[in-house]
Coordinates of C-alpha atoms in Angstrom, one line a residue:
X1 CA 0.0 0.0 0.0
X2 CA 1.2 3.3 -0.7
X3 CA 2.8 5.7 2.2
X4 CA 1.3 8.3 -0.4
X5 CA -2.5 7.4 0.0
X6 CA -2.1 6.3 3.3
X7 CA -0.6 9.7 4.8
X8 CA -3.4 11.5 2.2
X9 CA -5.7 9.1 3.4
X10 CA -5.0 10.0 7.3
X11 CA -5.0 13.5 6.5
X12 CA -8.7 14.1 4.9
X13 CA -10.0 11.8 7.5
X14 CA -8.3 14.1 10.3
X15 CA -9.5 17.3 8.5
X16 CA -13.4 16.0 7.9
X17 CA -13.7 14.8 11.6
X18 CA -12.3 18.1 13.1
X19 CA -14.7 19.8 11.3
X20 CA -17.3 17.7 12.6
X21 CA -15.8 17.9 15.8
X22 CA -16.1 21.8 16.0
X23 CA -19.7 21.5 14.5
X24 CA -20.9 19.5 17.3
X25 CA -19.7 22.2 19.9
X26 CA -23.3 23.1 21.4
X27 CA -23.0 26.5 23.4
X28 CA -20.1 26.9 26.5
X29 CA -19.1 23.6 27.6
X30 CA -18.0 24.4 31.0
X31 CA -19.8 21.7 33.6
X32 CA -19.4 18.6 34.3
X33 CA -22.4 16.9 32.9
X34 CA -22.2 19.3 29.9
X35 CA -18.4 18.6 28.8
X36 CA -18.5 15.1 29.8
X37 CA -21.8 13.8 29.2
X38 CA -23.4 16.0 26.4
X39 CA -25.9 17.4 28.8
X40 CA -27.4 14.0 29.0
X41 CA -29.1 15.2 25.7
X42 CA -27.7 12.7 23.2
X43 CA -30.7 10.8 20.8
X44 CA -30.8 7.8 20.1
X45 CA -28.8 7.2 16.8
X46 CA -25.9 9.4 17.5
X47 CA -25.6 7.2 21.0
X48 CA -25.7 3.9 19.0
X49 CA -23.1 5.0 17.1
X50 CA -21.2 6.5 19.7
X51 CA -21.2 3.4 22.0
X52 CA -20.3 0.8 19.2
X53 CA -17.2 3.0 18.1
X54 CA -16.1 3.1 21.6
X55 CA -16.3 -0.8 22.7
X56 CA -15.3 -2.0 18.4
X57 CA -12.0 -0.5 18.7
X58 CA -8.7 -1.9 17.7
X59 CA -9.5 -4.8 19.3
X60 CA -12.1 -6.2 17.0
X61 CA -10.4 -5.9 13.2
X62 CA -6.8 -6.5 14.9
X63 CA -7.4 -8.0 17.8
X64 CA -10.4 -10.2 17.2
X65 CA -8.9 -11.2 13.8
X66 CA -5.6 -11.7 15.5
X67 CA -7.1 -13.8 18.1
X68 CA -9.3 -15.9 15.2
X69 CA -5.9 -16.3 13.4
X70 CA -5.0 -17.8 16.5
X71 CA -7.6 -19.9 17.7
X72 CA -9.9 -20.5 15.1
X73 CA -13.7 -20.7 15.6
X74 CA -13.3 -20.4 19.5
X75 CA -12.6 -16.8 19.0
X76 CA -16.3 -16.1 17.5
X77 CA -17.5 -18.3 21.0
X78 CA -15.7 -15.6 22.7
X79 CA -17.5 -12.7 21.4
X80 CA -20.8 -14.5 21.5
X81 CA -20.0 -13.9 25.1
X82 CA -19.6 -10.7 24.8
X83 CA -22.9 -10.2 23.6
X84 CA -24.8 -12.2 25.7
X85 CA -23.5 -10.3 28.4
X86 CA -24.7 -6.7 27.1
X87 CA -27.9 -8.5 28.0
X88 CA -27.1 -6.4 31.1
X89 CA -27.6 -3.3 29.7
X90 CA -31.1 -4.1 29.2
X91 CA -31.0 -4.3 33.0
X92 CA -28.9 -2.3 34.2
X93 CA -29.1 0.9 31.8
X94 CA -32.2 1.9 32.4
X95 CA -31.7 2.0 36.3
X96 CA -28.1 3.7 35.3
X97 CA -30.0 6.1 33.1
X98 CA -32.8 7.1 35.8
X99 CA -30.2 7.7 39.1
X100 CA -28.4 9.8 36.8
X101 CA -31.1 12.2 36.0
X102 CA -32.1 12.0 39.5
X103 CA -29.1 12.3 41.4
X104 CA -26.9 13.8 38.9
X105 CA -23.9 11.8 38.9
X106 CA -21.1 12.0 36.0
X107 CA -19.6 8.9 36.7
X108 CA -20.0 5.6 37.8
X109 CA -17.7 5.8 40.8
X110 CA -19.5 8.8 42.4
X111 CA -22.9 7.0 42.1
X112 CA -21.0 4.3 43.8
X113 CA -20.0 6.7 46.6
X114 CA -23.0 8.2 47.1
X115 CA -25.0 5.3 46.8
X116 CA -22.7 3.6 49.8
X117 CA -22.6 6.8 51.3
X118 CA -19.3 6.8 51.6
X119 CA -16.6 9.0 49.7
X120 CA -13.7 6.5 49.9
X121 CA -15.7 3.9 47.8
X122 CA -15.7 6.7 44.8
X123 CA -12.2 7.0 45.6
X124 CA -11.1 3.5 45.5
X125 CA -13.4 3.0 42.7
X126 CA -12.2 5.8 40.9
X127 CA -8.3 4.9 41.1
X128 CA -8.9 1.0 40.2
X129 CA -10.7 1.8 36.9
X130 CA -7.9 3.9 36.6
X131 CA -5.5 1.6 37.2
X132 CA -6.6 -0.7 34.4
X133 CA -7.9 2.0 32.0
X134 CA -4.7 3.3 31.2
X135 CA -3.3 -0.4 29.7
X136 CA -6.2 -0.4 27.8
X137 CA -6.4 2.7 26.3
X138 CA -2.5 1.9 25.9
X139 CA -3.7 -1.7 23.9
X140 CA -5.4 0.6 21.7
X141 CA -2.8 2.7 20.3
X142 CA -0.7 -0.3 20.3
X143 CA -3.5 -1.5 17.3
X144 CA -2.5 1.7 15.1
X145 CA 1.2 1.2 15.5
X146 CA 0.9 -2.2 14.0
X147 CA -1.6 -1.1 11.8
X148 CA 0.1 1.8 10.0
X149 CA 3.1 -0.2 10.3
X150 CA 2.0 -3.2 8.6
X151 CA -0.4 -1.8 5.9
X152 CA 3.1 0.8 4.7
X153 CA 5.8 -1.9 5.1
X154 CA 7.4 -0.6 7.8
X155 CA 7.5 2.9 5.9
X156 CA 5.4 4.1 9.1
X157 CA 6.7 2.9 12.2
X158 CA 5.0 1.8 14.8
X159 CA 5.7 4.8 17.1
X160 CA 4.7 7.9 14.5
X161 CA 1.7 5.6 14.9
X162 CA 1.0 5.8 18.1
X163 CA 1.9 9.4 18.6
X164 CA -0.4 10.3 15.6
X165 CA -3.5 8.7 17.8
X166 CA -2.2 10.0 20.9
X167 CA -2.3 13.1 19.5
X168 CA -5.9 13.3 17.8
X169 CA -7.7 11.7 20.5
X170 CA -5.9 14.6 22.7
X171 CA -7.2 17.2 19.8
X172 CA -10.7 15.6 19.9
X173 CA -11.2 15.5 23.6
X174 CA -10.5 18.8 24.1
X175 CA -12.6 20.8 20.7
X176 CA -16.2 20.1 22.5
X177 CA -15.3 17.1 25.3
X178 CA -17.9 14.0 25.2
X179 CA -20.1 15.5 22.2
X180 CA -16.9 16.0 19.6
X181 CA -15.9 12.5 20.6
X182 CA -19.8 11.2 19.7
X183 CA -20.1 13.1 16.7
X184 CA -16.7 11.3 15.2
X185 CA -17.5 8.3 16.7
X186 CA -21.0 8.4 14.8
X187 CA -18.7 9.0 11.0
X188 CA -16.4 6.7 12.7
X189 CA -18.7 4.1 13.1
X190 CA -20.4 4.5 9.7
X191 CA -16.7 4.0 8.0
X192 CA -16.1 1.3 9.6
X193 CA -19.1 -1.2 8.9
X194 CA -19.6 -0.3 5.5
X195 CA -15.7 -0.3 4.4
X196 CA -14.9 -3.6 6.4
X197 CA -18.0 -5.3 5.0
X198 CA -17.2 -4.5 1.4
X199 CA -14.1 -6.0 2.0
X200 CA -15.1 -9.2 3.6
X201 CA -17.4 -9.9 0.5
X202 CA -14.6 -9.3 -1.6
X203 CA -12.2 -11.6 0.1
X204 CA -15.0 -14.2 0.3
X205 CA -15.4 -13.7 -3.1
X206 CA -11.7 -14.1 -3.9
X207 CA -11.9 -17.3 -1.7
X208 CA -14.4 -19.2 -4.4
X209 CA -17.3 -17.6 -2.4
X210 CA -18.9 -18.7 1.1
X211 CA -18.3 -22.7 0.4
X212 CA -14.6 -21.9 -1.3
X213 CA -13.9 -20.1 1.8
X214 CA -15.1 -23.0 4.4
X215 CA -13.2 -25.3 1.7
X216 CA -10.0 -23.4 2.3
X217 CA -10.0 -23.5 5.7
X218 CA -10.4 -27.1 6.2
X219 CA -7.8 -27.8 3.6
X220 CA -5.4 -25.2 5.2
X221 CA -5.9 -25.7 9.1
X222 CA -9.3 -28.3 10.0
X223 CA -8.5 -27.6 13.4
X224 CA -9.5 -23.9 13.2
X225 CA -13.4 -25.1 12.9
X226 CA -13.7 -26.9 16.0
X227 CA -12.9 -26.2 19.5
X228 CA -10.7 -26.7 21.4
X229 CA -9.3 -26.9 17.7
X230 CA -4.9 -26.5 18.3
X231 CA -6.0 -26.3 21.6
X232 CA -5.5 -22.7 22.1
X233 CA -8.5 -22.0 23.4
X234 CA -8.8 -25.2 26.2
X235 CA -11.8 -24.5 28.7
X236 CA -9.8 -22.9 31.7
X237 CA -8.4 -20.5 28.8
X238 CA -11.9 -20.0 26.9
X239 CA -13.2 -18.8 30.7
X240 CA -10.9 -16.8 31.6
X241 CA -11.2 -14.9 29.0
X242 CA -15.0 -15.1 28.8
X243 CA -15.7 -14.0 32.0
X244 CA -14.1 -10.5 31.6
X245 CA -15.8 -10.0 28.5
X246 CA -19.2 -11.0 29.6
X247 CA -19.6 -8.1 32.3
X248 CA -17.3 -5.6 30.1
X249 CA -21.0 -3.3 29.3
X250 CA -20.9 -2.7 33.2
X251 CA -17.3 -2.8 34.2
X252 CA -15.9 -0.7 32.1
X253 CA -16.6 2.7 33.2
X254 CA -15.8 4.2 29.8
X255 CA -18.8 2.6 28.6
X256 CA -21.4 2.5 31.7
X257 CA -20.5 6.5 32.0
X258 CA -22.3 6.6 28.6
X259 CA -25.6 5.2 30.0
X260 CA -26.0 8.3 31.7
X261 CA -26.0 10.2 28.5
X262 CA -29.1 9.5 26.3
X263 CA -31.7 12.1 26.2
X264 CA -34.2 9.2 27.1
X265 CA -35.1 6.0 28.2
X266 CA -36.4 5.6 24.6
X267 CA -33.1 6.9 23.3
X268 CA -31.4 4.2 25.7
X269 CA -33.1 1.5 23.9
X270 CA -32.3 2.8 20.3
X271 CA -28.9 2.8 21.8
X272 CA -29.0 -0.7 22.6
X273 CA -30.9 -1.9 19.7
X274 CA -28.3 -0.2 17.2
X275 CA -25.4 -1.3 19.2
X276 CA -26.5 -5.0 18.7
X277 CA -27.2 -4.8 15.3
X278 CA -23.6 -3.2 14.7
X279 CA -22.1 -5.4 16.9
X280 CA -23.2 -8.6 15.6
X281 CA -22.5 -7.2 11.8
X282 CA -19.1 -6.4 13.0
X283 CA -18.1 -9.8 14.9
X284 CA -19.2 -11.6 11.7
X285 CA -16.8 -9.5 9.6
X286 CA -13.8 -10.0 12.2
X287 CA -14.0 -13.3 12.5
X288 CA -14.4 -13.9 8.4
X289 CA -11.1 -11.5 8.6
X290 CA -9.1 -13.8 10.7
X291 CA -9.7 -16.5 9.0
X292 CA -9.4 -15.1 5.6
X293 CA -5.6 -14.0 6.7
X294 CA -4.9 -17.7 8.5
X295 CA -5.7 -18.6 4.2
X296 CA -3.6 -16.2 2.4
X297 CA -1.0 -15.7 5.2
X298 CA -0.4 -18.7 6.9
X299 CA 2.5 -18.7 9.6
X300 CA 2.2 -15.1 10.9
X301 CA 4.7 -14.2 14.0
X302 CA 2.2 -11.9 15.1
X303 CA -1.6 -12.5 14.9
X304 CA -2.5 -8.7 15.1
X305 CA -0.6 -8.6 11.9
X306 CA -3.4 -10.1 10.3
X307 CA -5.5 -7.5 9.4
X308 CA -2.5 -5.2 7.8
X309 CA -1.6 -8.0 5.6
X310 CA -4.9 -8.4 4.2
X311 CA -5.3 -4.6 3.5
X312 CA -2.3 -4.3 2.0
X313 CA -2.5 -7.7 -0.2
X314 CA -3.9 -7.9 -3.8
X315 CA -7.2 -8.9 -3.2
X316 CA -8.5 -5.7 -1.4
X317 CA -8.1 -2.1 -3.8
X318 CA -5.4 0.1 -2.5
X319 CA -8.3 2.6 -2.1
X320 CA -10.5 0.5 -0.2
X321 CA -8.2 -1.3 1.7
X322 CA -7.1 2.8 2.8
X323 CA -10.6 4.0 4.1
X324 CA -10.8 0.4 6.1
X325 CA -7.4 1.3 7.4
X326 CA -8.3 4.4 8.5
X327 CA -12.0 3.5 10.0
X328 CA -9.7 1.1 12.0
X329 CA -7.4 3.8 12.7
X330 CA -10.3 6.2 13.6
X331 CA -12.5 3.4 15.8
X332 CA -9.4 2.9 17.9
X333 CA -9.2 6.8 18.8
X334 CA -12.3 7.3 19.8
X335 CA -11.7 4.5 22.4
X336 CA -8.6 6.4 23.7
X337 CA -10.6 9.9 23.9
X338 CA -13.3 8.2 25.4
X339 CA -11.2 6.6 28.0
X340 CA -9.6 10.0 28.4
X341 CA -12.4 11.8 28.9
X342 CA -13.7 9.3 31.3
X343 CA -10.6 8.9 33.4
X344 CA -10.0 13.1 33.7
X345 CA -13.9 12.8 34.9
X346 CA -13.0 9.9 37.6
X347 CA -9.7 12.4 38.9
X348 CA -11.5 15.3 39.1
X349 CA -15.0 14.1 40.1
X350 CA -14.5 11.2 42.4
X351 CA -10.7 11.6 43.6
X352 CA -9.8 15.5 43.4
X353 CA -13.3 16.7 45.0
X354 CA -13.4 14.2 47.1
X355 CA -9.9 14.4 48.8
X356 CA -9.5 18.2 48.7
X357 CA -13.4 18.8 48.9
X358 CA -13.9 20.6 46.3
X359 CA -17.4 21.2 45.4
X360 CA -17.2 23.6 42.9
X361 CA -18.0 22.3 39.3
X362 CA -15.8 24.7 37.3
X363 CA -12.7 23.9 39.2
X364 CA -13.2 20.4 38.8
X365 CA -13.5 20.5 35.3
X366 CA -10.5 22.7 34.8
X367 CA -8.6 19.9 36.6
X368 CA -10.4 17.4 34.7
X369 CA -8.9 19.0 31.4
X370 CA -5.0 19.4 33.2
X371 CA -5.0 15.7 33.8
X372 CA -6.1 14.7 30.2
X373 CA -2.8 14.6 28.5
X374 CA -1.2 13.6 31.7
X375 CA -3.4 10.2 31.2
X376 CA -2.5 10.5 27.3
X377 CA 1.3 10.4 27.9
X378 CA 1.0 7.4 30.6
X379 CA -1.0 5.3 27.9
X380 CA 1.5 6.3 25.2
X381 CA 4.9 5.3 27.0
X382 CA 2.8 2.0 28.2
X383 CA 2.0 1.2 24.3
X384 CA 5.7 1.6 23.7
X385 CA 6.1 -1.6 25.3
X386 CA 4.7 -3.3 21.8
X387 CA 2.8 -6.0 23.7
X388 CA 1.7 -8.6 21.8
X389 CA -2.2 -10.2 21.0
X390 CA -4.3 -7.3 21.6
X391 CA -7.4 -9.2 22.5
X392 CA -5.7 -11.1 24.9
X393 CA -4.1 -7.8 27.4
X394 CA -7.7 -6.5 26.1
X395 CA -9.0 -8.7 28.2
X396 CA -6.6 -8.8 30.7
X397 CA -7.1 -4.9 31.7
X398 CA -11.1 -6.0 31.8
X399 CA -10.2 -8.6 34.4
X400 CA -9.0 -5.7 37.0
X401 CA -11.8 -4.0 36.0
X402 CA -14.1 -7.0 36.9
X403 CA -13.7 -6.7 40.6
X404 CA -16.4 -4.0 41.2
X405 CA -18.9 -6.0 39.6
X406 CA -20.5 -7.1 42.7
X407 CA -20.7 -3.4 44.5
X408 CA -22.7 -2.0 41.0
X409 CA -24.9 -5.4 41.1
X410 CA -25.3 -4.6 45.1
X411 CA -26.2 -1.0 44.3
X412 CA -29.1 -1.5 42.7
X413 CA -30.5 -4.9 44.2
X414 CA -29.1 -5.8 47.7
X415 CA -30.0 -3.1 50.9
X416 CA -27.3 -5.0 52.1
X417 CA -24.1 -3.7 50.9
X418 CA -21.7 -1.3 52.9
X419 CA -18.8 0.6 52.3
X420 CA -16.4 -1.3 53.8
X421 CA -17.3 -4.3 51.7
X422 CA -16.3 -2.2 48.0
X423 CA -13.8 -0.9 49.8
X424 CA -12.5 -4.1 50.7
X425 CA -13.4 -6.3 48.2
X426 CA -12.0 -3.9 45.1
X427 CA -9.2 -3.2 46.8
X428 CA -7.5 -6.3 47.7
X429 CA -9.1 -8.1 44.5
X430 CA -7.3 -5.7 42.1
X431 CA -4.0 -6.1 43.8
X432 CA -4.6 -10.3 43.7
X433 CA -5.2 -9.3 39.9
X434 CA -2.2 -7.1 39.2
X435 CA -0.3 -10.1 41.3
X436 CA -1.6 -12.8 39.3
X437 CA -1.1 -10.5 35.5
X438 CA 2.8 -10.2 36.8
X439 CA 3.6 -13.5 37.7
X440 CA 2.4 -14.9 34.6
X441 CA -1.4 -14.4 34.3
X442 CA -2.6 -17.7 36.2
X443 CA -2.8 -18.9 39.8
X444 CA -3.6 -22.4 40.2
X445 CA -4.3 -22.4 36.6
X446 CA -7.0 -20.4 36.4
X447 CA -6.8 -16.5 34.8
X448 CA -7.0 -13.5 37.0
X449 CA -10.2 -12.8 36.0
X450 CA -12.1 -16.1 37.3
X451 CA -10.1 -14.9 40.7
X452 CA -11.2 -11.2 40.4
X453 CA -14.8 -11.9 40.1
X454 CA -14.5 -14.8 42.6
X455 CA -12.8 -13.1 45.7
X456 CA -15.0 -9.9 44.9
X457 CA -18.1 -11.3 45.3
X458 CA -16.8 -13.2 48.7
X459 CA -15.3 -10.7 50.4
X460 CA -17.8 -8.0 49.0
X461 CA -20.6 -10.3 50.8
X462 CA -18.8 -11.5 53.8
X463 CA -17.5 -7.9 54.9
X464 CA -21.0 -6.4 54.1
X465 CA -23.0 -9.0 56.3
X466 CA -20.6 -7.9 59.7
X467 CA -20.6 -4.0 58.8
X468 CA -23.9 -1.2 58.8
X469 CA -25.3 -0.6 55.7
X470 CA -26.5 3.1 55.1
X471 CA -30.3 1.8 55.9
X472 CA -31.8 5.2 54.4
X473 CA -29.8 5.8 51.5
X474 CA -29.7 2.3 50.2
X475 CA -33.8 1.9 50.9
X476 CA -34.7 5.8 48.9
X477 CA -32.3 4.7 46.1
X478 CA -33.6 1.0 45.4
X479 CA -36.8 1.8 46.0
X480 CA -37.0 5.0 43.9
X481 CA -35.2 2.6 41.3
X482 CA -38.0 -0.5 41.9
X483 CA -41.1 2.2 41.4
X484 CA -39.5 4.1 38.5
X485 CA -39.2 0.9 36.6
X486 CA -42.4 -0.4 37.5
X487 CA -43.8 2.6 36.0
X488 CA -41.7 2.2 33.1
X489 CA -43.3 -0.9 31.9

């Protein structure tokens, strides 16, 4: 592929979405809830759009593809996972959506806090999703470095890559906060489904159509159709990754922060709706991709390679193969802003006002903004590592994030919980996580996210059964929660 049309390529998609960017700017955004969440006034389809660009990043076209490459057919078992679990967003993001317009919160961790009534829990909250946010914003700039890399022959390396996404989701972040980053996420999105679909039929097509391309792989590698196929992914291996992914819609505070923003509950479930339709378009194509390269590129080094050698092969156009690139390119970014935007909002919201009690809004988001490149730089000298298999350290970051599963679950259905079981439980299950990714990423052979969710949960219920729960706080909030939704339907 020609360094020519790629840089040209990179540099009309960069002008268009700056544009849009500035376009989206909606009046003075200078609160909390307006630079972060958009108000809470984002419809429907822009929100659909917005939400799929944010969780399809680099990980589905490179690491999803990389991980098929690897795996074969257990990879596409994986992501079914995946979507069975954003069955929690039908129950969770309406309840998300109502104590947000309620209470006001801007992110996860403060509902957490105030839920518990306790201002350590948004702490402790707030500086674990940190903790594991910053690798995997890192894992996503490490998918453009091998990207531009690959597709140019080395012509790009890998770091201009990364520093080019560093410094656009830095530039995006900052023109109009949240709204800028939903607006390009929406072209983003749009990009990215149509371009990678064209290509798929085309490589299928190249293949001798759907049965030459099922032919192929059973003549090239039968294992790659069944599971545990070259026994990549055994059981222990398939749930450890699994379990992560099936609570990532709720974990991962970049994208549970975004339940808060729809203008509606109707614009929720359009949210949803699209999301899933996307979604399911997009794990299709990935997979198909993986495959496809395990064909014409058998013997790979590095799976996440996958994807650049098929763009830059004869089967796709140079042009096409260019746009896909860049969607790619442009998905992965507006993970990183997003995780930007939401990590400035944990500092400054849960941490910052909480430790120096600081209560007013406009100095919290003028701290938010300072610590925005300051999270941008830490992700950027982490990707500089050049970890290997994406979807795998994808996962891995998820499986910190894991541990404050049980407190969200316990906010909204158990009277129960305290603060000293969150604080408890998230704290000494994300060290036993960060042990366990250290030493190897298994203890007693099982991943650290079987333990994460495991010793959360315990110590989560154990600690809250011997402490006092905040009686009144947790009976208004579940209650308000339980007669708002009984309304609903």
């Amino acid at each position: 592929m020609s360094t020519t049309l790629v840089w040209s390529t990179i540099a009309i998609y960069v002008v268009i979405a700056i544009v849009i960017a500035y376009l989206s700017r909606n009046g003075r955004q200078n609160s909390m809830s307006g630079y972060f969440l958009g108000e809470r006034k984002l419809n429907g389809f822009v929100s659909a759009l917005s939400y799929s660009a944010t969780t399809y990043s680099a990980f589905m076209l490179v690491g999803l593809a990389g991980l098929t490459y690897n795996g074969g057919v257990g990879a596409l078992g994986f992501e079914i996972i995946y979507f069975m679990g954003v069955s929690l967003v039908a129950i969770f993001g309406p309840r998300f959506w109502l104590v947000g317009k309620k209470y006001g919160y801007v992110t996860p961790s403060e509902m957490l806090g105030d839920r518990y009534q306790n201002k350590w829990v948004a702490v402790v909250a707030a500086v674990a999703s940190s903790l594991f946010l910053i690798p995997y914003s890192a894992v996503q700039l490490t998918g453009i470095g091998y990207l531009l890399q690959g597709v140019t022959n080395d012509a790009i390396p890998y770091t201009t890559g990364v520093i080019i996404a560093t410094v656009l989701a830095l530039v995006f972040s900052y023109i109009a906060g949240i709204r800028s980053v939903a607006w390009t996420d929406s072209l983003q999105s749009l990009i990215m489904i149509i371009t990678s679909t064209i290509v798929v039929i085309l490589i299928v097509n190249s293949l001798g159509g759907v049965s030459g391309f099922f032919a192929s792989i059973e003549a090239n590698d039968p294992q790659a159709l069944a599971v545990p196929g070259n026994g990549f992914f055994n059981f222990w291996t398939f749930l450890g990754l699994t379990i992560p992914w099936f609570f990532f819609s709720i974990s991962n505070p970049q994208v549970s922060q975004r339940l808060f923003m729809p203008a509606s509950l109707k614009s929720l479930r359009h949210m949803l709706l699209g999301f899933l339709v996307f979604g399911l378009i997009y794990t299709v194509v990935s997979v198909v991709w993986g495959f496809s390269a395990s064909i014409l590129f058998p013997g790979l080094e590095n799976a996440d390679l996958a994807t650049p050698m098929l763009l830059s092969s004869d089967v796709v156009p140079p042009i096409l193969g260019v746009i896909v690139m860049v969607g790619i390119m442009a998905a992965a970014i507006s993970t990183i802003d997003s995780i930007l935007l939401t990590l400035s909002s944990l500092f400054s919201r849960d941490v910052y006002r909480n430790v120096k009690g600081e209560a007013n809004d406009r100095k919290q988001l003028m701290i938010g903004k300072i610590v925005i490149p300051i999270i941008a730089v830490l992700a950027f000298l982490f990707a500089q590592l050049e970890l290997d298999l994406i979807a795998v350290l994808s996962v891995a970051s998820s499986a910190g994030l894991i541990v404050v599963v049980p407190a969200i679950i316990g906010t909204f259905f158990w009277k129960r919980g305290t603060a000293p079981g969150v604080i408890v439980s998230v704290t000494i299950s994300s060290i036993l996580v960060i042990y366990i990714e250290a030493t190897g990423g298994l203890l007693l052979g099982l991943k650290s996210g079987i333990w994460g969710i495991i010793v959360a949960t315990f110590l989560f219920i154990v600690v809250s059964i011997t402490t006092q729960p905040p009686e009144q706080k947790a009976n208004e909030f579940i209650d308000y929660v339980k007669g708002r939704m009984k309304n609903k339907k």
